[in-house]
CSV table of C-alpha atoms in Angstrom, one decimal:
chain,number,residue,atom,x,y,z
A,234,UNK,CA,75.3,-102.1,-176.5
A,235,UNK,CA,73.8,-102.6,-173.0
A,236,UNK,CA,70.9,-100.3,-172.2
A,237,UNK,CA,72.6,-98.4,-169.4
A,238,UNK,CA,75.5,-97.4,-171.7
A,239,UNK,CA,73.4,-96.2,-174.7
A,240,UNK,CA,73.7,-92.5,-174.6
A,241,UNK,CA,71.1,-92.1,-177.4
A,242,UNK,CA,73.3,-89.7,-179.3
A,243,UNK,CA,74.0,-87.4,-176.4
A,244,UNK,CA,77.7,-88.4,-176.5
A,245,UNK,CA,78.7,-85.4,-178.7
A,246,UNK,CA,77.0,-83.1,-176.1
A,247,UNK,CA,79.5,-84.4,-173.5
A,248,UNK,CA,82.5,-84.0,-175.8
A,249,UNK,CA,81.4,-80.5,-176.7
A,250,UNK,CA,81.1,-79.8,-173.0
A,251,UNK,CA,84.5,-81.2,-172.3
A,252,UNK,CA,86.0,-78.8,-174.9
A,253,UNK,CA,84.4,-75.8,-173.3
A,254,UNK,CA,85.5,-76.9,-169.9
A,255,UNK,CA,89.1,-77.0,-171.0
A,256,UNK,CA,88.7,-73.5,-172.7
A,257,UNK,CA,87.1,-72.1,-169.6
A,258,UNK,CA,89.8,-73.6,-167.5
A,259,UNK,CA,92.6,-72.2,-169.6
A,260,UNK,CA,91.1,-68.7,-169.8
A,261,UNK,CA,90.6,-68.6,-166.0
A,262,UNK,CA,94.1,-69.9,-165.4
A,263,UNK,CA,95.5,-67.1,-167.5
A,264,UNK,CA,93.5,-64.6,-165.5
A,265,UNK,CA,94.6,-66.2,-162.2
A,266,UNK,CA,98.3,-66.1,-163.3
A,267,UNK,CA,98.0,-62.4,-164.1
A,268,UNK,CA,96.2,-61.6,-160.9
A,269,UNK,CA,98.6,-63.9,-159.0
A,270,UNK,CA,101.7,-61.9,-160.3
A,271,UNK,CA,100.0,-58.6,-159.4
A,272,UNK,CA,99.0,-60.0,-156.0
A,273,UNK,CA,102.5,-61.3,-155.3
A,274,UNK,CA,103.9,-57.9,-156.3
A,275,UNK,CA,101.4,-56.3,-153.9
A,276,UNK,CA,102.3,-58.5,-151.1
A,277,UNK,CA,106.1,-58.1,-151.5
A,278,UNK,CA,106.1,-54.4,-152.4
A,279,UNK,CA,107.4,-51.9,-149.9
A,280,UNK,CA,104.1,-50.0,-149.8
A,281,UNK,CA,101.5,-50.3,-147.1
A,282,UNK,CA,98.4,-49.7,-149.3
A,283,UNK,CA,99.6,-52.4,-151.8
A,284,UNK,CA,100.3,-54.8,-148.9
A,285,UNK,CA,96.9,-54.1,-147.5
A,286,UNK,CA,95.0,-54.6,-150.8
A,287,UNK,CA,96.8,-57.8,-151.6
A,288,UNK,CA,96.4,-59.1,-148.1
A,289,UNK,CA,92.7,-58.4,-148.0
A,290,UNK,CA,92.3,-60.0,-151.5
A,291,UNK,CA,93.8,-63.3,-150.5
A,292,UNK,CA,92.2,-63.4,-147.0
A,293,UNK,CA,88.7,-62.7,-148.2
A,294,UNK,CA,88.7,-64.8,-151.4
A,295,UNK,CA,90.2,-67.8,-149.7
A,296,UNK,CA,87.7,-67.7,-147.0
A,297,UNK,CA,84.5,-67.6,-149.1
A,298,UNK,CA,83.1,-70.5,-151.0
A,299,UNK,CA,83.5,-70.4,-154.8
A,300,UNK,CA,79.8,-70.9,-155.3
A,301,UNK,CA,78.9,-67.9,-153.2
A,302,UNK,CA,81.3,-65.7,-155.2
A,303,UNK,CA,80.0,-67.0,-158.5
A,304,UNK,CA,76.4,-66.3,-157.5
A,305,UNK,CA,77.5,-62.9,-156.1
A,306,UNK,CA,79.1,-61.9,-159.4
A,307,UNK,CA,76.5,-63.3,-161.7
A,308,UNK,CA,73.4,-62.2,-159.9
A,309,UNK,CA,74.8,-59.5,-157.6
A,310,UNK,CA,76.9,-57.4,-160.0
A,311,UNK,CA,74.1,-56.5,-162.4
A,312,UNK,CA,71.7,-55.5,-159.6
A,313,UNK,CA,74.5,-53.5,-157.9
A,314,UNK,CA,75.2,-51.6,-161.1
A,315,UNK,CA,71.5,-51.0,-161.5
A,316,UNK,CA,71.1,-49.7,-158.0
A,317,UNK,CA,74.1,-47.4,-158.3
A,318,UNK,CA,73.0,-46.0,-161.7
A,319,UNK,CA,69.5,-45.5,-160.3
A,320,UNK,CA,70.9,-43.6,-157.4
A,321,UNK,CA,72.8,-41.5,-159.9
A,322,UNK,CA,69.7,-40.9,-161.9
A,323,UNK,CA,70.6,-43.1,-164.9
A,324,UNK,CA,68.9,-46.3,-166.1
A,325,UNK,CA,71.6,-48.8,-166.9
A,326,UNK,CA,70.8,-52.5,-167.4
A,327,UNK,CA,73.5,-55.1,-167.9
A,328,UNK,CA,73.2,-58.7,-168.6
A,329,UNK,CA,76.3,-60.7,-167.8
A,330,UNK,CA,77.5,-63.3,-170.3
A,331,UNK,CA,77.8,-66.6,-168.4
A,332,UNK,CA,81.1,-67.4,-170.0
A,333,UNK,CA,82.6,-64.0,-169.1
A,334,UNK,CA,81.2,-64.0,-165.6
A,335,UNK,CA,82.3,-67.6,-165.0
A,336,UNK,CA,85.8,-67.2,-166.3
A,337,UNK,CA,86.4,-63.9,-164.5
A,338,UNK,CA,85.1,-65.2,-161.2
A,339,UNK,CA,87.1,-68.4,-161.3
A,340,UNK,CA,90.1,-66.5,-162.4
A,341,UNK,CA,89.6,-64.0,-159.6
A,342,UNK,CA,89.2,-66.7,-157.0
A,343,UNK,CA,92.2,-68.7,-158.1
A,344,UNK,CA,94.3,-65.6,-158.5
A,345,UNK,CA,94.3,-65.5,-154.7
A,346,UNK,CA,95.8,-69.0,-154.6
A,347,UNK,CA,98.3,-68.1,-157.3
A,348,UNK,CA,99.3,-65.1,-155.3
A,349,UNK,CA,100.5,-67.3,-152.5
A,350,UNK,CA,102.3,-69.5,-155.0
A,351,UNK,CA,104.1,-66.6,-156.7
A,352,UNK,CA,105.0,-65.0,-153.4
A,353,UNK,CA,106.7,-68.1,-152.3
A,354,UNK,CA,108.4,-68.5,-155.7
A,355,UNK,CA,109.8,-65.0,-155.7
A,356,UNK,CA,111.2,-65.4,-152.2
A,357,UNK,CA,112.8,-68.7,-153.2
A,358,UNK,CA,115.0,-67.0,-155.9
A,359,UNK,CA,118.5,-66.8,-154.5
A,360,UNK,CA,119.2,-63.3,-153.0
A,361,UNK,CA,122.7,-63.3,-154.6
A,362,UNK,CA,121.1,-63.3,-158.0
A,363,UNK,CA,119.3,-60.0,-157.2
A,364,UNK,CA,122.4,-58.5,-155.6
A,365,UNK,CA,124.5,-59.5,-158.7
A,366,UNK,CA,121.9,-57.9,-161.0
A,367,UNK,CA,121.9,-54.7,-159.0
A,368,UNK,CA,125.6,-54.6,-158.9
A,369,UNK,CA,126.0,-54.7,-162.7
A,370,UNK,CA,123.7,-51.7,-162.7
A,371,UNK,CA,120.3,-53.2,-163.6
A,372,UNK,CA,117.3,-51.1,-162.5
A,373,UNK,CA,114.5,-52.7,-160.4
A,374,UNK,CA,112.2,-53.3,-163.4
A,375,UNK,CA,115.0,-54.7,-165.6
A,376,UNK,CA,116.2,-56.9,-162.7
A,377,UNK,CA,112.6,-58.2,-162.3
A,378,UNK,CA,112.2,-58.9,-166.0
A,379,UNK,CA,115.6,-60.5,-166.7
A,380,UNK,CA,116.5,-62.2,-163.4
A,381,UNK,CA,113.5,-62.7,-161.1
A,382,UNK,CA,110.8,-63.6,-163.6
A,383,UNK,CA,112.6,-66.3,-165.5
A,384,UNK,CA,114.0,-68.0,-162.4
A,385,UNK,CA,110.9,-67.8,-160.4
A,386,UNK,CA,108.9,-70.2,-162.7
A,387,UNK,CA,110.9,-73.2,-161.6
A,388,UNK,CA,109.7,-72.7,-158.0
A,389,UNK,CA,106.2,-71.7,-159.0
A,390,UNK,CA,105.4,-74.6,-161.3
A,391,UNK,CA,104.5,-77.3,-158.7
A,392,UNK,CA,102.2,-74.8,-156.9
A,393,UNK,CA,100.6,-73.6,-160.1
A,394,UNK,CA,100.0,-77.2,-161.1
A,395,UNK,CA,98.0,-77.7,-157.9
A,396,UNK,CA,96.1,-74.5,-158.6
A,397,UNK,CA,95.2,-75.8,-162.1
A,398,UNK,CA,94.0,-79.1,-160.7
A,399,UNK,CA,91.6,-77.5,-158.3
A,400,UNK,CA,90.6,-74.8,-160.8
A,401,UNK,CA,89.6,-77.3,-163.6
A,402,UNK,CA,87.3,-79.0,-161.1
A,403,UNK,CA,85.9,-75.7,-159.9
A,404,UNK,CA,84.8,-74.9,-163.5
A,405,UNK,CA,82.0,-77.5,-162.9
A,406,UNK,CA,80.4,-74.8,-160.7
A,407,UNK,CA,79.8,-72.5,-163.7
A,408,UNK,CA,77.1,-75.0,-164.8
A,409,UNK,CA,75.0,-73.3,-162.2
A,410,UNK,CA,74.9,-70.1,-164.3
A,411,UNK,CA,73.9,-72.2,-167.4
A,412,UNK,CA,77.2,-72.2,-169.3
A,413,UNK,CA,77.1,-75.3,-171.5
A,414,UNK,CA,80.3,-76.8,-170.2
A,415,UNK,CA,80.8,-80.5,-169.3
A,416,UNK,CA,78.8,-80.5,-166.1
A,417,UNK,CA,75.8,-78.6,-167.6
A,418,UNK,CA,75.8,-80.8,-170.7
A,419,UNK,CA,75.9,-84.0,-168.8
A,420,UNK,CA,73.0,-82.6,-166.7
A,421,UNK,CA,71.0,-82.0,-169.9
A,422,UNK,CA,72.0,-85.5,-171.2
A,423,UNK,CA,71.0,-87.1,-167.8
A,424,UNK,CA,67.5,-85.5,-167.9
A,425,UNK,CA,66.9,-86.4,-171.6
A,426,UNK,CA,68.2,-90.0,-171.5
A,427,UNK,CA,66.9,-90.7,-168.0
A,428,UNK,CA,70.2,-92.3,-167.3
A,429,UNK,CA,71.6,-89.9,-164.6
A,430,UNK,CA,74.2,-92.3,-163.2
A,431,UNK,CA,75.6,-93.2,-166.6
A,432,UNK,CA,75.9,-89.6,-167.7
A,433,UNK,CA,77.4,-88.2,-164.5
A,434,UNK,CA,79.7,-91.1,-164.2
A,435,UNK,CA,80.9,-90.5,-167.8
A,436,UNK,CA,81.4,-86.9,-167.0
A,437,UNK,CA,83.4,-87.8,-163.9
A,438,UNK,CA,85.6,-90.0,-166.0
A,439,UNK,CA,86.2,-87.1,-168.5
A,440,UNK,CA,87.3,-84.9,-165.6
A,441,UNK,CA,89.5,-87.7,-164.4
A,442,UNK,CA,91.1,-87.9,-167.8
A,443,UNK,CA,91.7,-84.2,-167.8
A,444,UNK,CA,93.4,-84.6,-164.4
A,445,UNK,CA,95.6,-87.4,-165.6
A,446,UNK,CA,96.7,-85.4,-168.8
A,447,UNK,CA,97.4,-82.4,-166.6
A,448,UNK,CA,99.5,-84.5,-164.2
A,449,UNK,CA,101.6,-85.8,-167.1
A,450,UNK,CA,101.9,-82.2,-168.6
A,451,UNK,CA,102.9,-80.9,-165.2
A,452,UNK,CA,105.7,-83.5,-164.9
A,453,UNK,CA,107.0,-82.6,-168.4
A,454,UNK,CA,106.9,-78.8,-167.7
A,455,UNK,CA,108.8,-79.3,-164.4
A,456,UNK,CA,111.4,-81.4,-166.2
A,457,UNK,CA,111.8,-78.6,-168.8
A,458,UNK,CA,112.0,-75.9,-166.1
A,459,UNK,CA,114.5,-77.8,-164.0
A,460,UNK,CA,116.8,-78.8,-166.9
A,461,UNK,CA,119.4,-76.3,-165.8
A,462,UNK,CA,119.5,-77.6,-162.2
A,463,UNK,CA,122.1,-80.2,-161.2
A,464,UNK,CA,120.5,-83.0,-159.1
A,465,UNK,CA,122.3,-84.2,-156.1
B,707,UNK,CA,71.8,-46.1,-147.5
B,708,UNK,CA,72.2,-47.6,-144.1
B,709,UNK,CA,75.3,-49.5,-143.2
B,710,UNK,CA,73.5,-52.8,-142.9
B,711,UNK,CA,70.6,-53.0,-145.4
B,712,UNK,CA,67.2,-53.7,-143.9
B,713,UNK,CA,66.7,-56.9,-145.9
B,714,UNK,CA,69.8,-58.4,-144.3
B,715,UNK,CA,68.5,-57.6,-140.8
B,716,UNK,CA,65.1,-58.9,-141.6
B,717,UNK,CA,66.4,-62.2,-143.0
B,718,UNK,CA,69.1,-62.7,-140.4
B,719,UNK,CA,67.2,-65.4,-138.4
B,720,UNK,CA,66.8,-67.4,-141.6
B,721,UNK,CA,70.4,-66.9,-142.5
B,722,UNK,CA,71.5,-68.1,-139.1
B,723,UNK,CA,69.3,-71.2,-139.3
B,724,UNK,CA,71.0,-71.9,-142.7
B,725,UNK,CA,74.4,-71.3,-141.0
B,726,UNK,CA,73.4,-73.9,-138.4
B,727,UNK,CA,72.7,-76.4,-141.1
B,728,UNK,CA,76.1,-75.6,-142.7
B,729,UNK,CA,77.8,-76.2,-139.4
B,730,UNK,CA,75.9,-79.5,-138.9
B,731,UNK,CA,76.8,-80.9,-142.3
B,732,UNK,CA,80.4,-79.9,-141.9
B,733,UNK,CA,80.7,-81.4,-138.4
B,734,UNK,CA,79.0,-84.6,-139.5
B,735,UNK,CA,81.1,-85.1,-142.6
B,736,UNK,CA,84.3,-84.1,-140.9
B,737,UNK,CA,83.9,-86.6,-138.1
B,738,UNK,CA,82.6,-89.5,-140.1
B,739,UNK,CA,85.1,-88.7,-142.9
B,740,UNK,CA,88.0,-88.8,-140.4
B,741,UNK,CA,86.9,-92.2,-139.0
B,742,UNK,CA,86.8,-93.5,-142.6
B,743,UNK,CA,90.1,-91.9,-143.6
B,744,UNK,CA,92.2,-93.7,-141.0
B,745,UNK,CA,91.5,-97.2,-142.4
B,746,UNK,CA,91.8,-96.0,-146.0
B,747,UNK,CA,95.2,-94.4,-145.2
B,748,UNK,CA,96.3,-97.6,-143.5
B,749,UNK,CA,95.2,-99.6,-146.5
B,750,UNK,CA,97.1,-97.2,-148.7
B,751,UNK,CA,100.4,-97.8,-147.0
B,752,UNK,CA,99.9,-101.6,-146.9
B,753,UNK,CA,102.5,-103.6,-148.8
B,754,UNK,CA,99.9,-106.0,-150.2
B,755,UNK,CA,98.7,-104.6,-153.5
B,756,UNK,CA,95.3,-106.2,-153.2
B,757,UNK,CA,94.7,-103.9,-150.3
B,758,UNK,CA,96.5,-100.8,-151.4
B,759,UNK,CA,95.2,-100.5,-154.9
B,760,UNK,CA,91.4,-100.2,-154.0
B,761,UNK,CA,92.3,-97.5,-151.6
B,762,UNK,CA,94.4,-95.8,-154.2
B,763,UNK,CA,91.6,-95.9,-156.7
B,764,UNK,CA,89.1,-94.5,-154.2
B,765,UNK,CA,91.4,-91.6,-153.3
B,766,UNK,CA,92.2,-90.9,-157.0
B,767,UNK,CA,88.6,-90.9,-158.1
B,768,UNK,CA,87.3,-88.6,-155.3
B,769,UNK,CA,90.3,-86.3,-155.6
B,770,UNK,CA,90.3,-86.2,-159.4
B,771,UNK,CA,86.6,-85.4,-160.1
B,772,UNK,CA,84.7,-82.3,-159.1
B,773,UNK,CA,82.6,-82.5,-155.9
B,774,UNK,CA,79.5,-81.3,-157.9
B,775,UNK,CA,79.7,-84.3,-160.1
B,776,UNK,CA,80.0,-86.6,-157.1
B,777,UNK,CA,77.0,-85.0,-155.5
B,778,UNK,CA,74.9,-85.4,-158.7
B,779,UNK,CA,76.2,-88.9,-159.2
B,780,UNK,CA,74.9,-90.0,-155.8
B,781,UNK,CA,71.7,-87.9,-155.5
B,782,UNK,CA,70.4,-88.0,-159.1
B,783,UNK,CA,72.4,-91.1,-160.1
B,784,UNK,CA,70.8,-93.3,-157.4
B,785,UNK,CA,67.5,-92.7,-159.2
B,786,UNK,CA,68.7,-95.0,-161.9
B,787,UNK,CA,68.8,-97.9,-159.4
B,788,UNK,CA,65.5,-97.2,-157.6
B,789,UNK,CA,64.3,-100.8,-158.0
B,790,UNK,CA,67.5,-102.3,-156.6
B,791,UNK,CA,67.8,-99.8,-153.7
B,792,UNK,CA,64.2,-100.4,-152.8
B,793,UNK,CA,64.7,-104.1,-152.5
B,794,UNK,CA,67.8,-103.5,-150.3
B,795,UNK,CA,65.9,-101.0,-148.3
B,796,UNK,CA,68.2,-98.1,-148.9
B,797,UNK,CA,66.0,-96.0,-151.1
B,798,UNK,CA,64.5,-94.2,-148.1
B,799,UNK,CA,68.0,-92.8,-147.4
B,800,UNK,CA,69.0,-92.1,-151.0
B,801,UNK,CA,65.8,-90.1,-151.8
B,802,UNK,CA,66.7,-87.6,-149.1
B,803,UNK,CA,68.9,-84.7,-150.3
B,804,UNK,CA,70.4,-84.2,-146.9
B,805,UNK,CA,71.6,-87.8,-146.6
B,806,UNK,CA,73.1,-87.8,-150.1
B,807,UNK,CA,74.8,-84.5,-149.4
B,808,UNK,CA,76.4,-85.8,-146.2
B,809,UNK,CA,77.4,-89.1,-147.8
B,810,UNK,CA,79.1,-87.4,-150.7
B,811,UNK,CA,80.9,-84.9,-148.6
B,812,UNK,CA,82.0,-87.6,-146.2
B,813,UNK,CA,83.5,-89.8,-149.0
B,814,UNK,CA,85.1,-86.7,-150.5
B,815,UNK,CA,86.8,-85.5,-147.3
B,816,UNK,CA,87.7,-89.1,-146.5
B,817,UNK,CA,89.7,-89.4,-149.7
B,818,UNK,CA,91.5,-86.1,-149.2
B,819,UNK,CA,92.2,-86.8,-145.5
B,820,UNK,CA,93.4,-90.3,-146.3
B,821,UNK,CA,95.9,-88.8,-148.7
B,822,UNK,CA,97.1,-86.3,-146.1
B,823,UNK,CA,97.4,-89.1,-143.5
B,824,UNK,CA,99.3,-91.3,-145.9
B,825,UNK,CA,101.9,-88.6,-146.4
B,826,UNK,CA,102.1,-88.1,-142.7
B,827,UNK,CA,102.5,-91.9,-141.9
B,828,UNK,CA,105.2,-92.1,-144.5
B,829,UNK,CA,106.9,-89.1,-142.9
B,830,UNK,CA,107.2,-90.7,-139.5
B,831,UNK,CA,111.0,-91.0,-138.9
B,832,UNK,CA,112.3,-94.5,-139.5
B,833,UNK,CA,114.2,-94.4,-136.2
B,834,UNK,CA,111.0,-94.3,-134.2
B,835,UNK,CA,109.7,-97.4,-136.0
B,836,UNK,CA,113.0,-99.2,-135.4
B,837,UNK,CA,112.9,-98.2,-131.7
B,838,UNK,CA,109.4,-99.5,-131.2
B,839,UNK,CA,110.4,-102.7,-133.0
B,840,UNK,CA,113.4,-103.0,-130.7
B,841,UNK,CA,111.0,-102.7,-127.7
B,842,UNK,CA,109.2,-105.7,-129.1
B,843,UNK,CA,106.0,-103.9,-130.2
B,844,UNK,CA,103.7,-105.7,-132.5
B,845,UNK,CA,102.6,-103.9,-135.7
B,846,UNK,CA,99.1,-102.9,-134.4
B,847,UNK,CA,100.5,-101.7,-131.1
B,848,UNK,CA,103.2,-99.8,-132.9
B,849,UNK,CA,100.6,-98.1,-135.1
B,850,UNK,CA,98.4,-97.3,-132.1
B,851,UNK,CA,101.1,-95.9,-129.9
B,852,UNK,CA,103.8,-94.5,-132.2
B,853,UNK,CA,102.9,-94.1,-135.8
B,854,UNK,CA,99.4,-92.8,-135.7
B,855,UNK,CA,99.9,-90.2,-132.9
B,856,UNK,CA,103.0,-88.9,-134.6
B,857,UNK,CA,101.2,-88.9,-138.0
B,858,UNK,CA,98.3,-86.9,-136.6
B,859,UNK,CA,100.6,-84.3,-135.3
B,860,UNK,CA,102.4,-84.1,-138.6
B,861,UNK,CA,99.2,-84.0,-140.6
B,862,UNK,CA,97.4,-81.4,-138.5
B,863,UNK,CA,98.2,-78.2,-140.4
B,864,UNK,CA,97.2,-79.8,-143.7
B,865,UNK,CA,94.1,-81.3,-142.1
B,866,UNK,CA,93.1,-77.8,-140.9
B,867,UNK,CA,93.1,-76.7,-144.6
B,868,UNK,CA,91.1,-79.7,-145.6
B,869,UNK,CA,88.4,-78.9,-143.0
B,870,UNK,CA,88.3,-75.3,-144.2
B,871,UNK,CA,87.9,-76.5,-147.8
B,872,UNK,CA,85.1,-78.9,-146.7
B,873,UNK,CA,83.3,-76.1,-144.9
B,874,UNK,CA,83.4,-74.1,-148.2
B,875,UNK,CA,82.4,-77.2,-150.2
B,876,UNK,CA,79.2,-77.6,-148.2
B,877,UNK,CA,77.9,-74.6,-150.1
B,878,UNK,CA,77.4,-77.0,-153.0
B,879,UNK,CA,74.6,-79.0,-151.2
B,880,UNK,CA,72.4,-76.0,-151.8
B,881,UNK,CA,72.2,-77.1,-155.5
B,882,UNK,CA,70.4,-80.3,-154.5
B,883,UNK,CA,67.9,-78.3,-152.4
B,884,UNK,CA,69.4,-78.6,-149.0
B,885,UNK,CA,68.7,-75.4,-147.1
B,886,UNK,CA,72.2,-74.5,-145.9
B,887,UNK,CA,73.5,-71.0,-145.7
B,888,UNK,CA,73.9,-70.7,-149.5
B,889,UNK,CA,70.6,-72.3,-150.1
B,890,UNK,CA,68.7,-70.0,-147.8
B,891,UNK,CA,70.5,-67.0,-149.3
B,892,UNK,CA,69.6,-68.1,-152.8
B,893,UNK,CA,65.9,-68.5,-151.9
B,894,UNK,CA,65.6,-65.2,-150.1
B,895,UNK,CA,67.5,-63.2,-152.8
B,896,UNK,CA,65.5,-64.7,-155.6
B,897,UNK,CA,62.3,-63.5,-153.9
B,898,UNK,CA,63.5,-60.1,-152.8
B,899,UNK,CA,66.0,-59.3,-155.7
B,900,UNK,CA,68.5,-58.1,-153.0
B,901,UNK,CA,71.2,-60.3,-154.6
B,902,UNK,CA,74.4,-58.5,-153.6
B,903,UNK,CA,73.3,-57.4,-150.2
B,904,UNK,CA,72.4,-61.0,-149.2
B,905,UNK,CA,75.3,-62.7,-150.9
B,906,UNK,CA,77.8,-60.3,-149.3
B,907,UNK,CA,76.2,-61.1,-145.9
B,908,UNK,CA,76.5,-64.8,-146.6
B,909,UNK,CA,80.1,-64.4,-147.6
B,910,UNK,CA,80.8,-62.5,-144.4
B,911,UNK,CA,79.2,-65.3,-142.4
B,912,UNK,CA,81.4,-67.9,-144.2
B,913,UNK,CA,84.5,-65.8,-143.6
B,914,UNK,CA,83.6,-65.7,-139.9
B,915,UNK,CA,83.1,-69.5,-139.8
B,916,UNK,CA,86.4,-70.1,-141.7
B,917,UNK,CA,88.4,-68.0,-139.4
B,918,UNK,CA,86.8,-69.5,-136.2
B,919,UNK,CA,87.7,-73.0,-137.5
B,920,UNK,CA,91.3,-71.7,-138.2
B,921,UNK,CA,91.4,-70.3,-134.7
B,922,UNK,CA,90.2,-73.4,-133.0
B,923,UNK,CA,92.4,-75.7,-135.0
B,924,UNK,CA,95.5,-73.5,-134.3
B,925,UNK,CA,94.7,-73.9,-130.6
B,926,UNK,CA,94.5,-77.6,-130.9
B,927,UNK,CA,97.8,-77.6,-132.9
B,928,UNK,CA,99.4,-75.7,-130.1
B,929,UNK,CA,98.3,-78.4,-127.6
B,930,UNK,CA,99.3,-81.3,-129.9
B,931,UNK,CA,102.8,-79.9,-130.4
B,932,UNK,CA,103.2,-78.6,-126.8
B,933,UNK,CA,106.4,-80.5,-126.3
B,934,UNK,CA,108.0,-78.8,-129.3
B,935,UNK,CA,106.8,-75.4,-128.3
B,936,UNK,CA,108.5,-75.6,-124.9
B,937,UNK,CA,111.8,-76.6,-126.5
B,938,UNK,CA,111.5,-73.8,-129.0
B,939,UNK,CA,111.1,-71.2,-126.3
B,940,UNK,CA,113.7,-72.5,-124.0
B,941,UNK,CA,116.4,-69.8,-123.5
B,942,UNK,CA,119.8,-70.6,-124.7
B,943,UNK,CA,119.0,-74.1,-125.7
B,944,UNK,CA,121.4,-76.2,-127.6
B,945,UNK,CA,120.7,-76.4,-131.3
């Protein structure tokens, strides 16, 4: 094997990292979907406080860089808790787990993007469907669960796919808080093997592979979701 | 506790100097990236595969991998080729974090912008192309007078988003020791332990920057599509 391709046994480090990257991505995506549904509900609800909270959430989160938010949560949250508890006379010390902090922050950030996706998707469901559901006597909750929620996915999938693509790339930022995902592990490998270009290039190819697999998965899911729709 | 913590007021001059670096990096990469994106987009729509495939690969690579990997690849990765870069005389550039940061961000935004422009070029109505052909325009003249101006107008809202994302992406250059807003905030907060105060201040500065960019770009959009606005507001116009 040529010298610049010899990873000196650090290849497994990269594959372990890739696995953790996918896990982190999936967990954050789950959080972002839950937050996105809540946010869309807040934006579409007929309640001023809910509108305000959801509006502020999406405006602020989409206007601040991910890295700043990650550092704010990872370093800022423990000191904030300490300061508040000190003011209250108690002595609390918390040490955030990088996995939990990373997943929650990424999920929180992309929840704002999912909010916009779900808002659009809920509005795209035919009004007649809701009217029909109400006319047969369904309550608001039942109508949401049986009519809106199942039909909304078809419109939300393309947008959610985009969110996922950006999200999986954003997980590389969690390497800053020392979580051993793909980026962090390729960093370790790069330092140990003194082959930075090789290691980072391999890492970038793994990210590219994840993107390609996601693209194919997205096509399949859209095909599945649209199977009831007649094409012109 | 006062409304604005003392530490934020004390470090405001340094935060603002970091903000200035952030603005510089953004402006540099946006302008160079746009100049690069136009030829890349034109290559992308070319019928000749020898021309369109390299541009496709460039866009796919830079859009499909995280920016952080790209930054590390160029800044640390260039270290693997010191000998070669020294003989070509480029090492003096690649050893500077600032240069690598701007280079990566430029390539990254060029790829995203080229993709936006490609979509816009393909969305130019076919009738306009036929009309310019009927007037006897050559392909370069048609692109210069008809297709590109129209494409820029169509692409502007998406391009606004790209500039906002690039501004936020510049925060990553702090990881390779460039002292932008995030970098300055990290250094001051690590010394003073005032993490949340300073990071919230930085977040607010970023918010202000983002919404000023949005404001400026909306104004430009208004001017670019001036002819459409007039028609939209015309009373009793025919549909």
